[in-house]
Backbone as JSON Lines, residues from 0, in Angstrom:
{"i":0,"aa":"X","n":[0.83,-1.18,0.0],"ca":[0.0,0.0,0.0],"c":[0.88,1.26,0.0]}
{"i":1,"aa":"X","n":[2.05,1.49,0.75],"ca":[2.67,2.51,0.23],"c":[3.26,2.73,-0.3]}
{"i":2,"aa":"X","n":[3.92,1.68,-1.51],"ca":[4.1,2.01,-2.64],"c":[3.5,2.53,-3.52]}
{"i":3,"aa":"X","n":[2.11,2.47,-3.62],"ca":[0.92,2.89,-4.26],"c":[0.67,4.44,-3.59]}
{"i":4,"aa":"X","n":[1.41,4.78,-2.75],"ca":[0.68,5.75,-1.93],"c":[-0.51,6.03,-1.5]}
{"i":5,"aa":"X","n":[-1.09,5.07,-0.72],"ca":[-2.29,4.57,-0.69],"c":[-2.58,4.72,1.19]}
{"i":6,"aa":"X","n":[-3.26,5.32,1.87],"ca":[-3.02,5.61,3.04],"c":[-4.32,4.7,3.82]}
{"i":7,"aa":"X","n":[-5.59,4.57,3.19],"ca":[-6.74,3.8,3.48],"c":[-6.31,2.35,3.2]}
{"i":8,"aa":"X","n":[-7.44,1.64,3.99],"ca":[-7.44,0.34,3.55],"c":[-8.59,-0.39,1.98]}
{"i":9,"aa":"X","n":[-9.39,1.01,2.05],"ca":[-10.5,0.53,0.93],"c":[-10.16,0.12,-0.19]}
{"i":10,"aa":"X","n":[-8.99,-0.33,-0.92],"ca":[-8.66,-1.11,-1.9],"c":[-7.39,-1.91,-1.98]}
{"i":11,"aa":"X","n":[-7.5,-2.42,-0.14],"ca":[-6.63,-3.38,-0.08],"c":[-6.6,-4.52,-0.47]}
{"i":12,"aa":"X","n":[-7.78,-4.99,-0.88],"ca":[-8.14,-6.4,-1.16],"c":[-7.66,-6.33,-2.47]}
{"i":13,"aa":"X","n":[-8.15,-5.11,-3.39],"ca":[-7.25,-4.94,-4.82],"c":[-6.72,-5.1,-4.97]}
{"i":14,"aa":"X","n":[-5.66,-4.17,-4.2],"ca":[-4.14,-4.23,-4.09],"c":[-3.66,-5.57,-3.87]}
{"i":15,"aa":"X","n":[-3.65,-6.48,-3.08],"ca":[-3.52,-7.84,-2.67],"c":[-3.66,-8.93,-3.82]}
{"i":16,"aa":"X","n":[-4.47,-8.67,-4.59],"ca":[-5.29,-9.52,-5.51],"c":[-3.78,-9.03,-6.79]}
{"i":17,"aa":"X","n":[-3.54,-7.91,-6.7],"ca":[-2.39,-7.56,-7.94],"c":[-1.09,-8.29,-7.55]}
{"i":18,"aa":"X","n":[-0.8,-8.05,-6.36],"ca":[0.55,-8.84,-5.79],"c":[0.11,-9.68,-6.07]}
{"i":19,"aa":"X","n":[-0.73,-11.07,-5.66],"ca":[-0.7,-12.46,-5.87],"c":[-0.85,-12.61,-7.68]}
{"i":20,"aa":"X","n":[-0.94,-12.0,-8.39],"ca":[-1.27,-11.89,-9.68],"c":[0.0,-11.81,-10.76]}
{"i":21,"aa":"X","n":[0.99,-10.94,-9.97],"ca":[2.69,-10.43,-10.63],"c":[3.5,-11.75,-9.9]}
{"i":22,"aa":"X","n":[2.84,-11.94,-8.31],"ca":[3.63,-13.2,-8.46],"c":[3.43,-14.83,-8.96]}
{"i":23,"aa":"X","n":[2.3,-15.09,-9.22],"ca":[1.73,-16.05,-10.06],"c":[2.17,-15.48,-11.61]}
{"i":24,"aa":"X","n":[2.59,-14.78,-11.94],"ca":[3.15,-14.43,-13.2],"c":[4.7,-14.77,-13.38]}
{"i":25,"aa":"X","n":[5.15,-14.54,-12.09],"ca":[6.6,-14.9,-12.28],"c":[6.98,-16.21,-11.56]}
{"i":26,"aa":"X","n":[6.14,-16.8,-10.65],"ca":[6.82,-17.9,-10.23],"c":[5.98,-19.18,-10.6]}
{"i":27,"aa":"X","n":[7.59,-19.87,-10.35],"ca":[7.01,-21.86,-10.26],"c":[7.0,-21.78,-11.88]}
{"i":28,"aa":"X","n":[6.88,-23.35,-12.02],"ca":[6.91,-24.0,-13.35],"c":[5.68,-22.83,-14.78]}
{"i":29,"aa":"X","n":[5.16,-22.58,-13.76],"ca":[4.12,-21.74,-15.32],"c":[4.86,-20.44,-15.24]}
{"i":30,"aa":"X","n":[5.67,-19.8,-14.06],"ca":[6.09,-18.7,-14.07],"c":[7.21,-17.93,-15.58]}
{"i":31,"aa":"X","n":[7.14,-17.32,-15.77],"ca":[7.96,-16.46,-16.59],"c":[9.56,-16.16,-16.3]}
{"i":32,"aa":"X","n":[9.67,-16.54,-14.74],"ca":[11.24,-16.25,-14.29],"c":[12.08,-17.73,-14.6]}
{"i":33,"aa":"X","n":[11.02,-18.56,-14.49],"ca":[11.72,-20.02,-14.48],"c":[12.41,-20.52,-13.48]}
{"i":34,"aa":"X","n":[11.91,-20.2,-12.5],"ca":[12.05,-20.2,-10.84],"c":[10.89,-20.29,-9.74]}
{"i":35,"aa":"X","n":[11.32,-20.33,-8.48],"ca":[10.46,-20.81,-7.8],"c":[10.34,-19.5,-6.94]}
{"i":36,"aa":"X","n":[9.28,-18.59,-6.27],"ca":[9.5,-17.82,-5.22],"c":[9.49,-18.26,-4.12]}
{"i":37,"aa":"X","n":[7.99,-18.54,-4.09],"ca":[7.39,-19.15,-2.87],"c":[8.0,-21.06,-2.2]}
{"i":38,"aa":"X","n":[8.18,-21.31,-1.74],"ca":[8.5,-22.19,-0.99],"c":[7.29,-23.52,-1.58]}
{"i":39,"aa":"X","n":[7.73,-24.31,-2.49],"ca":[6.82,-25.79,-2.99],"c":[8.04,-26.5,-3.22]}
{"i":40,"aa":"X","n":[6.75,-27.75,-3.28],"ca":[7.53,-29.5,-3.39],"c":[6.68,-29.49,-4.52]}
{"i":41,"aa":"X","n":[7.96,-29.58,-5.64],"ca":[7.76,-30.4,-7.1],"c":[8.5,-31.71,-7.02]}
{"i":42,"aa":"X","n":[8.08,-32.34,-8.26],"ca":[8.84,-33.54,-8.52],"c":[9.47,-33.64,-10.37]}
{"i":43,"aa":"X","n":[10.63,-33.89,-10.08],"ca":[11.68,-34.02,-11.53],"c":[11.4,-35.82,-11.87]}
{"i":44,"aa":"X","n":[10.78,-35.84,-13.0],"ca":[10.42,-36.81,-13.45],"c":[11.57,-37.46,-14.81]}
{"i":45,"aa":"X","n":[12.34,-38.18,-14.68],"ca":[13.02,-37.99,-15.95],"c":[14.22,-39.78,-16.22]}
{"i":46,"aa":"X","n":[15.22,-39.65,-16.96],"ca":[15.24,-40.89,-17.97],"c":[16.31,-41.32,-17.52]}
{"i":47,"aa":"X","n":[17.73,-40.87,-16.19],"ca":[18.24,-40.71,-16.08],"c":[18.75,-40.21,-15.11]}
{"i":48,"aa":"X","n":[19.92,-40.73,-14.17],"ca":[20.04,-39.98,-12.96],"c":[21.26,-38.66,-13.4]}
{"i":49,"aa":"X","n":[21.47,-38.01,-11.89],"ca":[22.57,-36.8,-12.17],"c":[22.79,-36.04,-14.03]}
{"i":50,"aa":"X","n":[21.48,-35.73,-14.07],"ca":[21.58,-35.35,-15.86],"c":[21.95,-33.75,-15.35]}
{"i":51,"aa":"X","n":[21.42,-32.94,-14.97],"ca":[21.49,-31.68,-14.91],"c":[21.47,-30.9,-13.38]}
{"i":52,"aa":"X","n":[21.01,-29.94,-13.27],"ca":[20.59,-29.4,-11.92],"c":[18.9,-29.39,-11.66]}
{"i":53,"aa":"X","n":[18.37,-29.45,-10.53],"ca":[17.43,-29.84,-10.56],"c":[16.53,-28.21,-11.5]}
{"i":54,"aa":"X","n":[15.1,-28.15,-12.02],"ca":[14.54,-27.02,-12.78],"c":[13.93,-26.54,-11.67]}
{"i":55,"aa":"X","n":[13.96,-24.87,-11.57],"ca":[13.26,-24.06,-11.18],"c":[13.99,-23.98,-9.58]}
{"i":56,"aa":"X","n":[15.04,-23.45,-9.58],"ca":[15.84,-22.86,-8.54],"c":[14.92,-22.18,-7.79]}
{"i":57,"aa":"X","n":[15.84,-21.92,-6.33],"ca":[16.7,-22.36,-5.74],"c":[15.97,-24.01,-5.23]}
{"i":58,"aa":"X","n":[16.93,-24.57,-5.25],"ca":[16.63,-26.04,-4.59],"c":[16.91,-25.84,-3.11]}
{"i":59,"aa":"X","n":[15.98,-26.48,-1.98],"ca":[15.77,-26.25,-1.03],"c":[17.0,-27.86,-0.39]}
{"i":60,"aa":"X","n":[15.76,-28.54,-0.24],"ca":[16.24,-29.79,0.0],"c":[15.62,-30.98,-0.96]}
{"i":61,"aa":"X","n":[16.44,-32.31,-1.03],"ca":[15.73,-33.7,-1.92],"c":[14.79,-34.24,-0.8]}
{"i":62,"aa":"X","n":[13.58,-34.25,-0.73],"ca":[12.84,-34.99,0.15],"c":[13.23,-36.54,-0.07]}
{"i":63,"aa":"X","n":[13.1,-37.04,-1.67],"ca":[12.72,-38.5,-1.53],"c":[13.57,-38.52,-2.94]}
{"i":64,"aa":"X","n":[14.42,-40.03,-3.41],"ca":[14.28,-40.2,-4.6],"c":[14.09,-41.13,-5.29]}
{"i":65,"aa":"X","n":[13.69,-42.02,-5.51],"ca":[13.28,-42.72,-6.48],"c":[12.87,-43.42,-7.39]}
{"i":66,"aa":"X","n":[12.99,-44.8,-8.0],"ca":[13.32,-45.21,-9.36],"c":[13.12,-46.44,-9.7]}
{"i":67,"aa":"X","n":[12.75,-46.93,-10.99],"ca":[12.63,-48.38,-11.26],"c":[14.27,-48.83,-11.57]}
{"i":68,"aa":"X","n":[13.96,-50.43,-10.65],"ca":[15.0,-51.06,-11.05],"c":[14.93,-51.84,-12.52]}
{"i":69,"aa":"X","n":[16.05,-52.47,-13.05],"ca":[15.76,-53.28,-13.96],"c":[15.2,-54.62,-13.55]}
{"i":70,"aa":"X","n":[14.26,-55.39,-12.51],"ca":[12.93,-55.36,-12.69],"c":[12.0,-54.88,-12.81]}
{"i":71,"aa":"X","n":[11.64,-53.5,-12.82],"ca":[10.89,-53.44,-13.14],"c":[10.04,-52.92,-11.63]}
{"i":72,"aa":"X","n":[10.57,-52.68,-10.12],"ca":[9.97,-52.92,-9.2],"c":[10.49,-51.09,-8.97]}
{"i":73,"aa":"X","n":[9.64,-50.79,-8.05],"ca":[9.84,-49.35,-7.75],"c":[10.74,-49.46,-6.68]}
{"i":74,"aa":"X","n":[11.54,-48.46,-6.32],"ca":[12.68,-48.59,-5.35],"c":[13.22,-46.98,-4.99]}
{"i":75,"aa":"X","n":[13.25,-47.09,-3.53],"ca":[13.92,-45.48,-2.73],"c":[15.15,-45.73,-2.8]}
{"i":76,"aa":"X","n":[15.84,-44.69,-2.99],"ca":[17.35,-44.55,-2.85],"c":[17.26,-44.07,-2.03]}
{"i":77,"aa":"X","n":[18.41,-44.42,-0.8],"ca":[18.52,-44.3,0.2],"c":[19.12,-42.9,0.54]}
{"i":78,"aa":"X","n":[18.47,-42.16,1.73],"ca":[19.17,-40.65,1.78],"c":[20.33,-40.18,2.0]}
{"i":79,"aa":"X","n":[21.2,-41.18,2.3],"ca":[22.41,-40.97,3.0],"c":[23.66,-41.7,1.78]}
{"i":80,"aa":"X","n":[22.87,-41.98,0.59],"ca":[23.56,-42.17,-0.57],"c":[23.6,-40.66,-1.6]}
{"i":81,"aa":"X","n":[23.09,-40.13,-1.41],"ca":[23.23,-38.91,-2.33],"c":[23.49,-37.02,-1.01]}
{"i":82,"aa":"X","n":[23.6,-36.16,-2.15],"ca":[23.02,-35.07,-1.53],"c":[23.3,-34.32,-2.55]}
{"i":83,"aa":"X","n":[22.48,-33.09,-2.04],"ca":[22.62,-31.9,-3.04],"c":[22.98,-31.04,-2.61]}
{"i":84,"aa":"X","n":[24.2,-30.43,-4.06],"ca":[24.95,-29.27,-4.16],"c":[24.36,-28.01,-4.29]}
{"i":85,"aa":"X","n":[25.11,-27.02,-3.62],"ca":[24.81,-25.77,-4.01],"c":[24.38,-25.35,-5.51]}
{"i":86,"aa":"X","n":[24.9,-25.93,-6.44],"ca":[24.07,-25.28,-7.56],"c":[22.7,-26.12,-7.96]}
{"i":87,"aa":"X","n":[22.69,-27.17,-7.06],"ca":[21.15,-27.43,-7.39],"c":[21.19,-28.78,-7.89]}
{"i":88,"aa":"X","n":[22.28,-29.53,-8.14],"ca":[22.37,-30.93,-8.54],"c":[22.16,-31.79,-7.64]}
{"i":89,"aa":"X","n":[22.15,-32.98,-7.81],"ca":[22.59,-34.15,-7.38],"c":[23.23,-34.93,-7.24]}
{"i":90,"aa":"X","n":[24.31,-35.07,-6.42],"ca":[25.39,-35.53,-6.45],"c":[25.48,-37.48,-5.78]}
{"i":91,"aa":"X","n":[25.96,-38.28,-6.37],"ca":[25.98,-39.64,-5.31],"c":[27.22,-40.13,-6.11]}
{"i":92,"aa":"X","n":[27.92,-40.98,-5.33],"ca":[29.25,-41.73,-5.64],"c":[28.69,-42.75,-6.5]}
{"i":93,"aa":"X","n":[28.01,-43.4,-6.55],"ca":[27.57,-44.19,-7.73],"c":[25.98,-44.61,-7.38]}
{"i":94,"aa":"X","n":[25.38,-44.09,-8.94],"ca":[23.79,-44.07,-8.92],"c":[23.5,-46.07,-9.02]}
{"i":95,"aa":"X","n":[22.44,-46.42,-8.65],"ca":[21.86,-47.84,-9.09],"c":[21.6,-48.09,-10.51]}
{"i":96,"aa":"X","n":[21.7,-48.89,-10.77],"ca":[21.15,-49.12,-12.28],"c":[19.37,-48.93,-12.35]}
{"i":97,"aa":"X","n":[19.01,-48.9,-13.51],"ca":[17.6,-48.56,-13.47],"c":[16.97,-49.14,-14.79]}
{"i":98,"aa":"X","n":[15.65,-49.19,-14.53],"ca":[14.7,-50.46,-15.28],"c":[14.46,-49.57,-16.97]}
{"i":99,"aa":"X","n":[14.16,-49.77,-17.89],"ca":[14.6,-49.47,-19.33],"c":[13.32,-48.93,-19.65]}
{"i":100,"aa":"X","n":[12.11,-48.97,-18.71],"ca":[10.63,-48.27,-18.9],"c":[11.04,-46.8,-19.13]}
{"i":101,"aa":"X","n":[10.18,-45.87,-19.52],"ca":[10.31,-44.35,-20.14],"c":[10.09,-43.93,-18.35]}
{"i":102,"aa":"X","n":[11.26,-42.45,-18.02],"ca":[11.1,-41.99,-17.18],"c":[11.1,-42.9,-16.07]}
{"i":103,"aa":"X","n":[12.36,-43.58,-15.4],"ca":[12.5,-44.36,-14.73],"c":[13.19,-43.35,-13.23]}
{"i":104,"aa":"X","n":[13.42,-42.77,-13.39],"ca":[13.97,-41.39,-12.09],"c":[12.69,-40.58,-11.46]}
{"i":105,"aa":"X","n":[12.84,-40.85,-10.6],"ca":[11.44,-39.31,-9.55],"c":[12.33,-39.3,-8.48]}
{"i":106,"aa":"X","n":[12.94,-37.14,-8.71],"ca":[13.18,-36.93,-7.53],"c":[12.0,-35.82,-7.37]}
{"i":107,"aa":"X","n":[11.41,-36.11,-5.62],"ca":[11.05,-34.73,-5.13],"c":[11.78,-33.92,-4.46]}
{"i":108,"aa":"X","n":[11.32,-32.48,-4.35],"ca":[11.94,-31.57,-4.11],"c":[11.58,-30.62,-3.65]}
{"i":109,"aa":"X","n":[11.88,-29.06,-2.13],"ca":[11.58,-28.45,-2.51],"c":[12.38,-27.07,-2.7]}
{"i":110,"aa":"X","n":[12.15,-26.36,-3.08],"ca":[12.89,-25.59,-3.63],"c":[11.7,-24.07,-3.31]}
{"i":111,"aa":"X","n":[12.42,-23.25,-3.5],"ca":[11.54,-21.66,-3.72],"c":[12.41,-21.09,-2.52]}
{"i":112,"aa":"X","n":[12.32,-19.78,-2.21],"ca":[13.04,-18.57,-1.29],"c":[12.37,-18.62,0.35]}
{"i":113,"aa":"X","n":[12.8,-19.67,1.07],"ca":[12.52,-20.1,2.34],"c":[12.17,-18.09,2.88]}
{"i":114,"aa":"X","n":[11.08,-18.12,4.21],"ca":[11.19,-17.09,4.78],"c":[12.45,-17.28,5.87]}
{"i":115,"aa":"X","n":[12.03,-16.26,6.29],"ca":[13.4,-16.06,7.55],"c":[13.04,-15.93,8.92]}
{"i":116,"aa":"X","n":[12.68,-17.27,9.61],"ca":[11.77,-16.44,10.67],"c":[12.82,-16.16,12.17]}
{"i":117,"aa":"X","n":[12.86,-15.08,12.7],"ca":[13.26,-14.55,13.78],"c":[12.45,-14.74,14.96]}
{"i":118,"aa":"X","n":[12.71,-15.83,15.94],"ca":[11.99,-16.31,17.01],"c":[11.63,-15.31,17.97]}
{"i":119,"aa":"X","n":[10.19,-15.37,18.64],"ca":[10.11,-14.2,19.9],"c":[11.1,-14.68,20.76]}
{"i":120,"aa":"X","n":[11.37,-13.05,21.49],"ca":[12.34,-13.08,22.76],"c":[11.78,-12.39,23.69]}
{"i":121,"aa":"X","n":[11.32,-12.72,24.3],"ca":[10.58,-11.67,25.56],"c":[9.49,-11.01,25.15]}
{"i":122,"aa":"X","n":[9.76,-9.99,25.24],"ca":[8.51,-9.11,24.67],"c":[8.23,-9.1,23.26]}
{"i":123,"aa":"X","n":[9.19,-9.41,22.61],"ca":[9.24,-8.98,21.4],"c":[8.81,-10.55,20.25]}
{"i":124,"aa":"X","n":[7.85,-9.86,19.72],"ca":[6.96,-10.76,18.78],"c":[7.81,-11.44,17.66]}
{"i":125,"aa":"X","n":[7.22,-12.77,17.52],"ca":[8.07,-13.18,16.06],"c":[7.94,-12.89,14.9]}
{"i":126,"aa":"X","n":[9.0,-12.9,14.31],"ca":[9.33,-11.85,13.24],"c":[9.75,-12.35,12.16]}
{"i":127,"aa":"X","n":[8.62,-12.48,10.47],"ca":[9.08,-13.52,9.56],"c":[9.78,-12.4,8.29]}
{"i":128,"aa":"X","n":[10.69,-12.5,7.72],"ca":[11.5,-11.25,6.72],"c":[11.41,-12.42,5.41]}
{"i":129,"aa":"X","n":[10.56,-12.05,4.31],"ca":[11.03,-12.72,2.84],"c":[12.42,-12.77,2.17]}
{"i":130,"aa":"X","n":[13.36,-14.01,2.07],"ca":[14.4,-13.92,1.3],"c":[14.05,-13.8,-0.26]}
{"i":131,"aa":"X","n":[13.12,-13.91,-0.67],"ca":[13.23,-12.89,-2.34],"c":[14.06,-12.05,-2.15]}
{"i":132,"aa":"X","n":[15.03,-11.76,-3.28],"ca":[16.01,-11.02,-3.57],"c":[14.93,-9.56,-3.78]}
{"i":133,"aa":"X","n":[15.63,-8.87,-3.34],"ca":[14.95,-7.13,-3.4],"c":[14.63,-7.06,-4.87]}
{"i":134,"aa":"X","n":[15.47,-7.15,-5.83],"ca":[15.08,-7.03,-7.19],"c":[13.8,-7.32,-7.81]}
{"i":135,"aa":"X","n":[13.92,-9.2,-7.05],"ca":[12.35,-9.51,-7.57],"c":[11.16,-8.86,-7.03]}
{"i":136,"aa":"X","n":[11.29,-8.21,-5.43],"ca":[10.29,-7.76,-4.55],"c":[10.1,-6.94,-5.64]}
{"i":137,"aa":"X","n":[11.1,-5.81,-5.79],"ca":[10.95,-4.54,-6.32],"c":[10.28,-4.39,-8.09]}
{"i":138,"aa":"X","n":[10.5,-5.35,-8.75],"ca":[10.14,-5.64,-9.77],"c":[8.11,-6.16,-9.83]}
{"i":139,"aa":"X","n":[8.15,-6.99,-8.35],"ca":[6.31,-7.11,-9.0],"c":[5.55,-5.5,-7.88]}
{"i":140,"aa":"X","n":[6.67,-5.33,-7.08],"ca":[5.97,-3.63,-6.51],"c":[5.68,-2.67,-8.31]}
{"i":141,"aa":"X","n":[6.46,-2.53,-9.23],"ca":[6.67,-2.19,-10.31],"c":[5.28,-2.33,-11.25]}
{"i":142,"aa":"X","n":[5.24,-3.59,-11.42],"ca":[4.02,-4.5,-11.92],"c":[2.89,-3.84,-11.33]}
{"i":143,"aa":"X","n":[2.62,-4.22,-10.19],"ca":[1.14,-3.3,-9.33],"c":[1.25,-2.44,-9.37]}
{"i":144,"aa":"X","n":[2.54,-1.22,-9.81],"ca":[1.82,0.04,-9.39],"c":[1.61,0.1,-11.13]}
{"i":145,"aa":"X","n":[1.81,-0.08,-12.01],"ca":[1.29,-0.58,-13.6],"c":[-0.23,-0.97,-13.43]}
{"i":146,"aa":"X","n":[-0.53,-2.2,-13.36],"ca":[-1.17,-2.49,-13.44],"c":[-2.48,-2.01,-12.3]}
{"i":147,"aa":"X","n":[-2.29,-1.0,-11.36],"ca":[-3.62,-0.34,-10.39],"c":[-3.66,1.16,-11.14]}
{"i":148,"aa":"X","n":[-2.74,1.73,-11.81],"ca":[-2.89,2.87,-12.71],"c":[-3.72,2.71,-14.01]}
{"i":149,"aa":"X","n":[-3.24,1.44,-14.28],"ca":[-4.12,1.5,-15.8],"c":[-4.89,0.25,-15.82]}
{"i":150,"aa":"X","n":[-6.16,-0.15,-15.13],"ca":[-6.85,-0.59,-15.43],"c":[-7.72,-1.77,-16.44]}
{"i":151,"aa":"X","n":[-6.92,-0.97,-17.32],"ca":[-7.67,-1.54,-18.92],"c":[-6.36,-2.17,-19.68]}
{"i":152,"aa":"X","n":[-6.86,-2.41,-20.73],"ca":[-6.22,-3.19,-21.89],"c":[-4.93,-2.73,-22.63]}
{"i":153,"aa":"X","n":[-6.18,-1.11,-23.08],"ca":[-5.64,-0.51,-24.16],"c":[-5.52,1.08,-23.75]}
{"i":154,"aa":"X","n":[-4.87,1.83,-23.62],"ca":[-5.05,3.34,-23.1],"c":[-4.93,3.96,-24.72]}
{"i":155,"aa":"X","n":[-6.11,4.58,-24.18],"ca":[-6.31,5.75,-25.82],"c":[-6.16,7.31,-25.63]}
{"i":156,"aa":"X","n":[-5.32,7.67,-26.17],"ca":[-5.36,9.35,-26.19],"c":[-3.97,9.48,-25.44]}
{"i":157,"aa":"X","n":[-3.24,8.61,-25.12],"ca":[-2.3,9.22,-24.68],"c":[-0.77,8.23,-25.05]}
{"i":158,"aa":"X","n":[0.77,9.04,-25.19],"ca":[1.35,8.38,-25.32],"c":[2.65,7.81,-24.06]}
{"i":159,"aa":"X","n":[2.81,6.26,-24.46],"ca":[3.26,5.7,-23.42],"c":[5.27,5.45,-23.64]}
{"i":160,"aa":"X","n":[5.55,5.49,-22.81],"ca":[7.28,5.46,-22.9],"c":[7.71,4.51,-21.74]}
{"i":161,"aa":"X","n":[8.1,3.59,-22.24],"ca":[8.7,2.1,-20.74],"c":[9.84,2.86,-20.22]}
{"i":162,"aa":"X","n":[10.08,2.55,-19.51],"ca":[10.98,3.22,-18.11],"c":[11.77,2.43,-18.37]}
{"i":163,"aa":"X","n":[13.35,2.77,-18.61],"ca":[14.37,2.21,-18.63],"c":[14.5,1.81,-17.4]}
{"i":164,"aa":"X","n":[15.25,0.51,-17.08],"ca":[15.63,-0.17,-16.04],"c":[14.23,-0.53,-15.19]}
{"i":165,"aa":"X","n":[13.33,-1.18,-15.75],"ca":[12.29,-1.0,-14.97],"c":[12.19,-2.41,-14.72]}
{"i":166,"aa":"X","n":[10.85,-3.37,-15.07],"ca":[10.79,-4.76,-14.34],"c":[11.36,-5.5,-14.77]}
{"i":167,"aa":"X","n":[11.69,-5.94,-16.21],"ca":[12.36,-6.93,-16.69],"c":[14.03,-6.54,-16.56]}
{"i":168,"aa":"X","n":[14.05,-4.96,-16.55],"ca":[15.43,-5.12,-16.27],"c":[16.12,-5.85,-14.85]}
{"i":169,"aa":"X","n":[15.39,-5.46,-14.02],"ca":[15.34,-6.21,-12.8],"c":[15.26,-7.36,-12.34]}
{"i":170,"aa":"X","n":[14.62,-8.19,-13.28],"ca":[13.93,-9.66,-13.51],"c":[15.42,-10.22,-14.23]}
{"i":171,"aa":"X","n":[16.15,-9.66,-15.06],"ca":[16.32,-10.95,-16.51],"c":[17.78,-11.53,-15.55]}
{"i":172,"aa":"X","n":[17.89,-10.7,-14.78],"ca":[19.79,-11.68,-13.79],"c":[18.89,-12.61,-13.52]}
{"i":173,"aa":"X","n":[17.73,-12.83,-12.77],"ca":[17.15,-14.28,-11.88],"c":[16.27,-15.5,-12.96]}
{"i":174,"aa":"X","n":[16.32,-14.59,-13.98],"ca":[15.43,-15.57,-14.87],"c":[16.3,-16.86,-15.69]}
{"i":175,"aa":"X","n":[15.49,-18.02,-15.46],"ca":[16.14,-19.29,-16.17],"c":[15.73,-19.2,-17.51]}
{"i":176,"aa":"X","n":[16.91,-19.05,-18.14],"ca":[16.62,-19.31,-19.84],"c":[15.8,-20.72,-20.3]}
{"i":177,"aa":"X","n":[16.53,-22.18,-19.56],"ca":[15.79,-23.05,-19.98],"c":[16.2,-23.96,-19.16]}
{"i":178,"aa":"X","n":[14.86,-25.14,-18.92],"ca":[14.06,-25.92,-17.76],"c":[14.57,-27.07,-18.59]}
């Protein structure tokens, strides 16, 4: 709201409805950044172990992983056989062999920008701070105050000029080229 300069509450629910809207625009698998904001458990479905880094950074932790053997029988790899690296892979000293069916690998995962929560101490209440990088904050603040100015589709009668350095400039360091 005070980015908007907005001092009432009577179009907070608006306002609210635009944030969840810029960030459903940019995050998770349908998102546009090719990243995760919010804190979810996906699952990497695929043909092959240790192929890449896992999609849609940051990777949190591997809950579970996996996989058909060559019978054919479903089977967990054990947790204390693998772990994951800082850039988001999967690392194990040697993977199991695996059954020749399509998509024989499921790791879950979760991944997205954990909050930060600061425990009460006495008087003082607990206290949760978003690790989203400022850029991205600042980029869908950008978006809403766009999109609560102009309303509509199409603006007629007047002419428009994009603001250098504005959301996508802000956006394109965090954005994944390809999943």
């Amino acid at each position: 709201m005070r980015h908007l300069r907005l001092d009432d509450d009577e179009q907070r629910e608006y306002v609210e409805g635009l944030v969840a809207a810029a960030t459903g625009w940019l995050d998770g698998p349908g998102g546009w950044l090719g990243r995760c904001l919010g804190e979810q458990t996906l699952e990497l479905v695929d043909y092959a172990f240790g192929n890449d880094r896992l999609p849609y950074p940051p990777a949190i932790e591997v809950v579970s992983v996996g996989y058909t053997d060559p019978n054919g029988v479903e089977q967990a790899f054990p947790d204390d056989r693998f772990r994951l690296l800082a850039n988001g892979s999967i690392w194990s000293e040697q993977w199991p062999a695996l059954g020749s069916g399509p998509d024989p690998v499921r790791v879950r995962y979760r991944c997205g920008y954990p909050d930060r929560v600061t425990p009460a101490d006495g008087d003082i209440a607990e206290f949760c701070e978003s690790t989203v990088p400022p850029a991205i904050r600042q980029a869908i603040l950008l978006l809403v105050g766009q999109w609560f100015r102009s309303r509509e589709n199409v603006v007629v009668g007047t002419i428009a000029t994009a603001m250098p350095f504005a959301a996508e400039a802000l956006l394109s360091p965090y954005r994944v080229w390809s999943v």
